[in-house]
PDB file of C-alpha atoms in Angstrom:
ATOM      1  CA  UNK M 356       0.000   0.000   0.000  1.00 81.00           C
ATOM      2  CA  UNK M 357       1.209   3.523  -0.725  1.00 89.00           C
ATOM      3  CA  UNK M 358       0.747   6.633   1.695  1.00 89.00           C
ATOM      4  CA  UNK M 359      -1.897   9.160   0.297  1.00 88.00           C
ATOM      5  CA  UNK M 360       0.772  12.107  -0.709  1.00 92.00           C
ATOM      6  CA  UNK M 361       2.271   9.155  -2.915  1.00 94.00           C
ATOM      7  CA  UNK M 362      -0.766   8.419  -4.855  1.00 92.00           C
ATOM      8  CA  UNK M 363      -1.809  11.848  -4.794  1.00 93.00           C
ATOM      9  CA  UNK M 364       1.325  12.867  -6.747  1.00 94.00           C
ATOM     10  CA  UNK M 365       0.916  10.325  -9.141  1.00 93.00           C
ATOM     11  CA  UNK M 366      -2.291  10.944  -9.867  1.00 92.00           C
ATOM     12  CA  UNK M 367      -1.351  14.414 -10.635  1.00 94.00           C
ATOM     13  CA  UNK M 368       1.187  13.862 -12.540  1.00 94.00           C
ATOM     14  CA  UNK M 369      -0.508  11.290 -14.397  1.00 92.00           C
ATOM     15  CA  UNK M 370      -4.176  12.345 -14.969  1.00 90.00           C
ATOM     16  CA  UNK M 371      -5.753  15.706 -16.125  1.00 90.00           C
ATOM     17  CA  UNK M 372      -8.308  14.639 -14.424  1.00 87.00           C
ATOM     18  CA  UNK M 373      -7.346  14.149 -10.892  1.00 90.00           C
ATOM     19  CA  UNK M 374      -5.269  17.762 -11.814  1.00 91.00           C
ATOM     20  CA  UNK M 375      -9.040  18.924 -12.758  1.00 89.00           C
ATOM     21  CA  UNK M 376     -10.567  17.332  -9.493  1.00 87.00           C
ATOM     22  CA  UNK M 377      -7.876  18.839  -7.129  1.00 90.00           C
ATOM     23  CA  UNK M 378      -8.329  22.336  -8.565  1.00 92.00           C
ATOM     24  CA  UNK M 379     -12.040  22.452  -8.410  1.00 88.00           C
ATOM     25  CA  UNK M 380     -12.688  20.244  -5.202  1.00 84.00           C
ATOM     26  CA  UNK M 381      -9.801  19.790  -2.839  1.00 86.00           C
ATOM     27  CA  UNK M 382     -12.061  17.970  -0.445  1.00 81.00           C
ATOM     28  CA  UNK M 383     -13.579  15.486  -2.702  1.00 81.00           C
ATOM     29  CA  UNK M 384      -9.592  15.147  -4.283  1.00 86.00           C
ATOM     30  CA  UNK M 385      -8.673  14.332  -0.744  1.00 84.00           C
ATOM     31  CA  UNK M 386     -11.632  12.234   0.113  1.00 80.00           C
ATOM     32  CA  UNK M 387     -10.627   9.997  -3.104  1.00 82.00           C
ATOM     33  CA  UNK M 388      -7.208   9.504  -1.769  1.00 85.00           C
ATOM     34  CA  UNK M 389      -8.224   8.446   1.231  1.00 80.00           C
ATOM     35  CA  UNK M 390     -11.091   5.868  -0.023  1.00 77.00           C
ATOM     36  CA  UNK M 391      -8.471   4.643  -2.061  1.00 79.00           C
ATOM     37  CA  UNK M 392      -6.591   2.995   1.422  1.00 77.00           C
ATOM     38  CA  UNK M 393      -3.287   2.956  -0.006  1.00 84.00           C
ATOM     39  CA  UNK M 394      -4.324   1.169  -3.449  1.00 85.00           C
ATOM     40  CA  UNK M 395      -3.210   3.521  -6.407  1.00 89.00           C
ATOM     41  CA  UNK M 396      -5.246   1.063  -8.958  1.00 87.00           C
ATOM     42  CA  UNK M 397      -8.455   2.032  -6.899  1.00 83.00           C
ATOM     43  CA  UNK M 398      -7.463   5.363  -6.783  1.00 86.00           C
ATOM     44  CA  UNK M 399      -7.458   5.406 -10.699  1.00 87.00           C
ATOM     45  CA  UNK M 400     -10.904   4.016 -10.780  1.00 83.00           C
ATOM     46  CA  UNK M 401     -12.130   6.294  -8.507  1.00 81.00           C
ATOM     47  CA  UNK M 402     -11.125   9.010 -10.546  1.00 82.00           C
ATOM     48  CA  UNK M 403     -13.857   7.911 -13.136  1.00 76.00           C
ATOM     49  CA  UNK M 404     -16.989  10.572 -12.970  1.00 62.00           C
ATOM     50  CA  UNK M 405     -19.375   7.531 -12.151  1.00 52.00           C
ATOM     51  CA  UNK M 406     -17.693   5.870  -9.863  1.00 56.00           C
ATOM     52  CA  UNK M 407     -16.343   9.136  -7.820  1.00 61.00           C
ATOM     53  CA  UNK M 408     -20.174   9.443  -7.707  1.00 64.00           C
ATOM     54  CA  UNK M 409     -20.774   6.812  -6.010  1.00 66.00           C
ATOM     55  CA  UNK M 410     -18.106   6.981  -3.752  1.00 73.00           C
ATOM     56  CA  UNK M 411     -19.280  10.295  -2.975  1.00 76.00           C
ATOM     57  CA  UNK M 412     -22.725   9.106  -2.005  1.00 84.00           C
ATOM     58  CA  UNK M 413     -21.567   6.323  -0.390  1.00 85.00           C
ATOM     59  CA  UNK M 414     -19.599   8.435   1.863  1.00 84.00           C
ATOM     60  CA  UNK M 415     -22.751  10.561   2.456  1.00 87.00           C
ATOM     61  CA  UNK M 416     -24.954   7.704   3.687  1.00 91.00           C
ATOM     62  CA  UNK M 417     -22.322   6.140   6.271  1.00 92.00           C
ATOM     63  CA  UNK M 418     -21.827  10.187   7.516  1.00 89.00           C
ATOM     64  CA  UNK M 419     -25.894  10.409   7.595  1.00 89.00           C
ATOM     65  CA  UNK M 420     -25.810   6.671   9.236  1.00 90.00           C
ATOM     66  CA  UNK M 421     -23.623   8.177  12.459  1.00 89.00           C
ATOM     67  CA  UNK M 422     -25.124  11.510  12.316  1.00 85.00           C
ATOM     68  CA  UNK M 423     -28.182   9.782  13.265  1.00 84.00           C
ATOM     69  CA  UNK M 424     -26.336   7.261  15.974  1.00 84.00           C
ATOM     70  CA  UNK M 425     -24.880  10.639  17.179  1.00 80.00           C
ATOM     71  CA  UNK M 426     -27.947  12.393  17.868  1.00 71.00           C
ATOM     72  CA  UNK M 427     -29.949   9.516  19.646  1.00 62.00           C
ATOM     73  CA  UNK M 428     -32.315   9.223  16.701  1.00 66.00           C
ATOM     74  CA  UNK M 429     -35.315   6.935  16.982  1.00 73.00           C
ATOM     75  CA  UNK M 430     -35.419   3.508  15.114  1.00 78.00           C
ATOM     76  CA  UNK M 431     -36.714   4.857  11.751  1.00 82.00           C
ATOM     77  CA  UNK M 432     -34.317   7.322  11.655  1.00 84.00           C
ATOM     78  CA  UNK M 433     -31.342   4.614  11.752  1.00 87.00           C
ATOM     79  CA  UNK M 434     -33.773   2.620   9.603  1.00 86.00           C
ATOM     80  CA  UNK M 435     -33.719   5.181   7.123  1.00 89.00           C
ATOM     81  CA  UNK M 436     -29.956   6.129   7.168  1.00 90.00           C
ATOM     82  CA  UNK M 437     -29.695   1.943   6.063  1.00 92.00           C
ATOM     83  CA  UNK M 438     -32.602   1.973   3.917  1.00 91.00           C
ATOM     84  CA  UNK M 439     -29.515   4.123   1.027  1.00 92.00           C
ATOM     85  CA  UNK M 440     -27.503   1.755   1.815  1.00 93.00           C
ATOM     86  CA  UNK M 441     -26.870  -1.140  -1.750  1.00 91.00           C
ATOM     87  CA  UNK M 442     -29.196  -4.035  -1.374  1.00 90.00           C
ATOM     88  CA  UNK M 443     -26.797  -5.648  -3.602  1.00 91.00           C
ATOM     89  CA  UNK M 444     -24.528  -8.077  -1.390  1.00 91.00           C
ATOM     90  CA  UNK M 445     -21.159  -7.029  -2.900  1.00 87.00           C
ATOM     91  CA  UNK M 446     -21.488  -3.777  -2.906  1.00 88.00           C
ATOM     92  CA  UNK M 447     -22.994  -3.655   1.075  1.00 93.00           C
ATOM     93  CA  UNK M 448     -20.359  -5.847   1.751  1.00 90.00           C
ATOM     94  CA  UNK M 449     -17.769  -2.966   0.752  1.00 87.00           C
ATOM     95  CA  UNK M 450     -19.987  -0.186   2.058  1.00 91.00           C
ATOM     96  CA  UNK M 451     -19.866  -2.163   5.402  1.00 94.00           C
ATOM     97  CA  UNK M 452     -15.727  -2.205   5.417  1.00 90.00           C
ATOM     98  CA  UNK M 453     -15.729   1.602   4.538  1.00 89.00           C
ATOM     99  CA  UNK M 454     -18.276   1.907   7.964  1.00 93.00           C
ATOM    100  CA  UNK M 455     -16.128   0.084   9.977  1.00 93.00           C
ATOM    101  CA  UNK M 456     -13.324   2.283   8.989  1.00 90.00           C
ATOM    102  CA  UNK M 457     -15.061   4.928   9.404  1.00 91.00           C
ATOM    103  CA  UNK M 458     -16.115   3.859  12.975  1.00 93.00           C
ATOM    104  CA  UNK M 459     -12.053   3.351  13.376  1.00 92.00           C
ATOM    105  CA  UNK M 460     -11.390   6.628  12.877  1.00 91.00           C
ATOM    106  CA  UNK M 461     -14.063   8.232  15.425  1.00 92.00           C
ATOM    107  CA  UNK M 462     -12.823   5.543  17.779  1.00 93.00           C
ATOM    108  CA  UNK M 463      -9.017   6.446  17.417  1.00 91.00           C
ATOM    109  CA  UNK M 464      -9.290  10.021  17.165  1.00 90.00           C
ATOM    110  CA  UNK M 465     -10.647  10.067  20.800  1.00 89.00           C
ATOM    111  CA  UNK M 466      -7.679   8.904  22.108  1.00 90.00           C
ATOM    112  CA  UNK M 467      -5.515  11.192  19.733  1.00 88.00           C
ATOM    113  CA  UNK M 468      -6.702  14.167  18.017  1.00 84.00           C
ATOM    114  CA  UNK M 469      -3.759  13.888  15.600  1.00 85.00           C
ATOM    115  CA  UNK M 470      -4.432  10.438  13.882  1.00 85.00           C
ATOM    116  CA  UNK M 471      -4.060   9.522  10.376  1.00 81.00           C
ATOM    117  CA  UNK M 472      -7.428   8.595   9.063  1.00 83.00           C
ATOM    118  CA  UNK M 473      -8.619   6.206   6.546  1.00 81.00           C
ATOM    119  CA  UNK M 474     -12.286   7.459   6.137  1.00 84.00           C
ATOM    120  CA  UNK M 475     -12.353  10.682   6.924  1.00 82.00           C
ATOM    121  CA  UNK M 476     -10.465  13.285   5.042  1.00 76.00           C
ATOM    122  CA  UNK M 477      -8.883  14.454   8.177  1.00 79.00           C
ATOM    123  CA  UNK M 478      -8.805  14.233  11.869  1.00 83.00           C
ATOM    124  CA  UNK M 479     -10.919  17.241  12.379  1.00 84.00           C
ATOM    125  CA  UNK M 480     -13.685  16.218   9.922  1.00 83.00           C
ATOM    126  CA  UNK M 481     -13.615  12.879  11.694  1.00 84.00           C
ATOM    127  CA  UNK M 482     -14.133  14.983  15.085  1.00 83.00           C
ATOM    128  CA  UNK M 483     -17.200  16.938  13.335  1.00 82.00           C
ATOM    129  CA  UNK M 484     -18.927  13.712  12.113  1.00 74.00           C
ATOM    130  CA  UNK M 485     -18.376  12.246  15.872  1.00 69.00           C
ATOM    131  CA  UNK M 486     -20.674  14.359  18.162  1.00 67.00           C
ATOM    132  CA  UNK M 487     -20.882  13.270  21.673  1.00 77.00           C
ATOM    133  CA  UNK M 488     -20.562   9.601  21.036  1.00 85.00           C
ATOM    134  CA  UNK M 489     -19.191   7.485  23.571  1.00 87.00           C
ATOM    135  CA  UNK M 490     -15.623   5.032  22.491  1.00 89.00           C
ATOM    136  CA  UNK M 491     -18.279   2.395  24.236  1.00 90.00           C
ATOM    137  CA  UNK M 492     -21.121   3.277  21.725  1.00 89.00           C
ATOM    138  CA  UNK M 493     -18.824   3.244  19.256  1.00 91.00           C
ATOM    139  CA  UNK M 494     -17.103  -0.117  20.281  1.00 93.00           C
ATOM    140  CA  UNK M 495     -21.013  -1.324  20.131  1.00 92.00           C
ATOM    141  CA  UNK M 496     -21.256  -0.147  17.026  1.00 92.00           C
ATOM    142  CA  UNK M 497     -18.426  -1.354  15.437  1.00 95.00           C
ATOM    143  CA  UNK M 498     -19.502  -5.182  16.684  1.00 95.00           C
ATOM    144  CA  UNK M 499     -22.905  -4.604  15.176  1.00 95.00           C
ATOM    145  CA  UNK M 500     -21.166  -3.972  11.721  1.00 95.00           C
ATOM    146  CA  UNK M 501     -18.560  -6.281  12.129  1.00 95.00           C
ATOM    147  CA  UNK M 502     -20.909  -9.150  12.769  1.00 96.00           C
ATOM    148  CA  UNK M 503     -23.457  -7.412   9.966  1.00 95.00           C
ATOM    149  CA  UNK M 504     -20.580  -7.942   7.245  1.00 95.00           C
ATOM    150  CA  UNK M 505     -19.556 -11.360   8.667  1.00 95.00           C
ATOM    151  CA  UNK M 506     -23.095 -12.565   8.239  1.00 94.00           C
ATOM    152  CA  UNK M 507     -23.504 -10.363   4.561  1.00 93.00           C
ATOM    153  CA  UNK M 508     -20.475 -12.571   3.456  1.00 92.00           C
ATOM    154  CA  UNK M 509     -22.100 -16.141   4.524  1.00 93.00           C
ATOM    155  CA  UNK M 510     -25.321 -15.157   2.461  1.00 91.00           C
ATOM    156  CA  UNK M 511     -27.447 -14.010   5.373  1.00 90.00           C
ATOM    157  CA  UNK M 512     -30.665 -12.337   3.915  1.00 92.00           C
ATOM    158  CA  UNK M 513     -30.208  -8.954   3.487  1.00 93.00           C
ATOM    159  CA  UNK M 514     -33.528  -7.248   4.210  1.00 91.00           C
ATOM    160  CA  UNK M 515     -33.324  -9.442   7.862  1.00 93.00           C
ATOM    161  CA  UNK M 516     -29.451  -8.267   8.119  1.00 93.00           C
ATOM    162  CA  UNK M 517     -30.579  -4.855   7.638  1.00 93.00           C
ATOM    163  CA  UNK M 518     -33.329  -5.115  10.268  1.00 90.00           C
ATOM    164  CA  UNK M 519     -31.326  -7.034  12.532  1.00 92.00           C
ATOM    165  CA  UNK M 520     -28.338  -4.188  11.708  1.00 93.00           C
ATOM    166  CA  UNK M 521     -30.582  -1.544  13.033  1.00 90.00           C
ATOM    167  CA  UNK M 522     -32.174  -2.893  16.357  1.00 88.00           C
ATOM    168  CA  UNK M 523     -28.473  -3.570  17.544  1.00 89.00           C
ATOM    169  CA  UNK M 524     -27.529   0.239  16.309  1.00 87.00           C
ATOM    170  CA  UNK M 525     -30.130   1.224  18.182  1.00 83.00           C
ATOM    171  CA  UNK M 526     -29.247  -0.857  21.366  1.00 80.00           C
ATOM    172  CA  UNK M 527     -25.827   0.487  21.166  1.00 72.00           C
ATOM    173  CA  UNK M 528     -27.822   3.882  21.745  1.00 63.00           C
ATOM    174  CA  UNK M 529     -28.051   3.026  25.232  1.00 62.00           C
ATOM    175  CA  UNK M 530     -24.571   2.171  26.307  1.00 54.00           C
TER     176      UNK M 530
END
């Protein structure tokens, strides 16, 4: 794996486009970088208008997701935030390993302010995203999703994964 300033100065010196990006969207240029987790191949992918789309979204719905956990939101709330999540059982798969990393990152950056993220563009947007949740909540959380993508890769069904997904978000409410 390669450190994001590496890829990012390949990318730049190989693609108009990620020179295009940067110019015009810093954030979203750094966000790429970072949801490529060292992988310069996925970097170059992500660089395509479609799938930095998606990626984008993606990103969007697991920030909405913990905004919600954050603010003690009700079950249809949570429901909701899953509801944009892919039913299809790759793709959910991969949206679950960018939550848990994402998750990582709140976790770590209570302890220090200064981490590198993987998710988040930065330590301070990670800090923004994280509200008032507890490490403990967040531990909770991270089980629930960890055991959520164990059971998506053993062909659980996904509408009762989801369902189950979201009672034992909300549980993790009350720790």
């Amino acid at each position: 794996r390669f450190e994001d300033d590496a890829i990012a100065r390949q990318l730049l010196k190989e693609s108009p486009e990620a020179r295009a990006l940067k110019a015009s969207d810093e954030k979203r240029f750094q966000a790429l970088i970072t949801s490529a987790d060292g992988r310069l191949g996925l970097a170059k992918k992500l660089l395509g208008k479609k799938l930095s789309d998606e990626t984008e979204e993606e990103r969007k719905d697991i920030i909405k997701l913990i905004s919600a956990v954050s603010g003690r939101s009700g079950y249809a709330d949570i429901y909701s935030a899953l509801s944009a999540f892919p039913a299809k059982r790759s793709e959910l798969s991969d949206t679950f390993e960018r939550l848990m990393n994402a998750i990582r990152d709140l976790i770590l950056v209570k302890y220090d302010p200064k981490v590198k993220t993987v998710f988040f563009s930065s330590a301070e947007d990670a800090t923004e995203s994280c509200g008032d949740i507890s490490v403990r909540r967040l531990l909770s959380l991270y089980d629930a999703v960890s055991d959520a993508h164990s059971l998506c890769a053993r062909n659980a069904n996904i509408s009762n994964l989801m369902a189950s997904l979201c009672s034992r978000i909300r549980l993790a409410e009350n720790k």
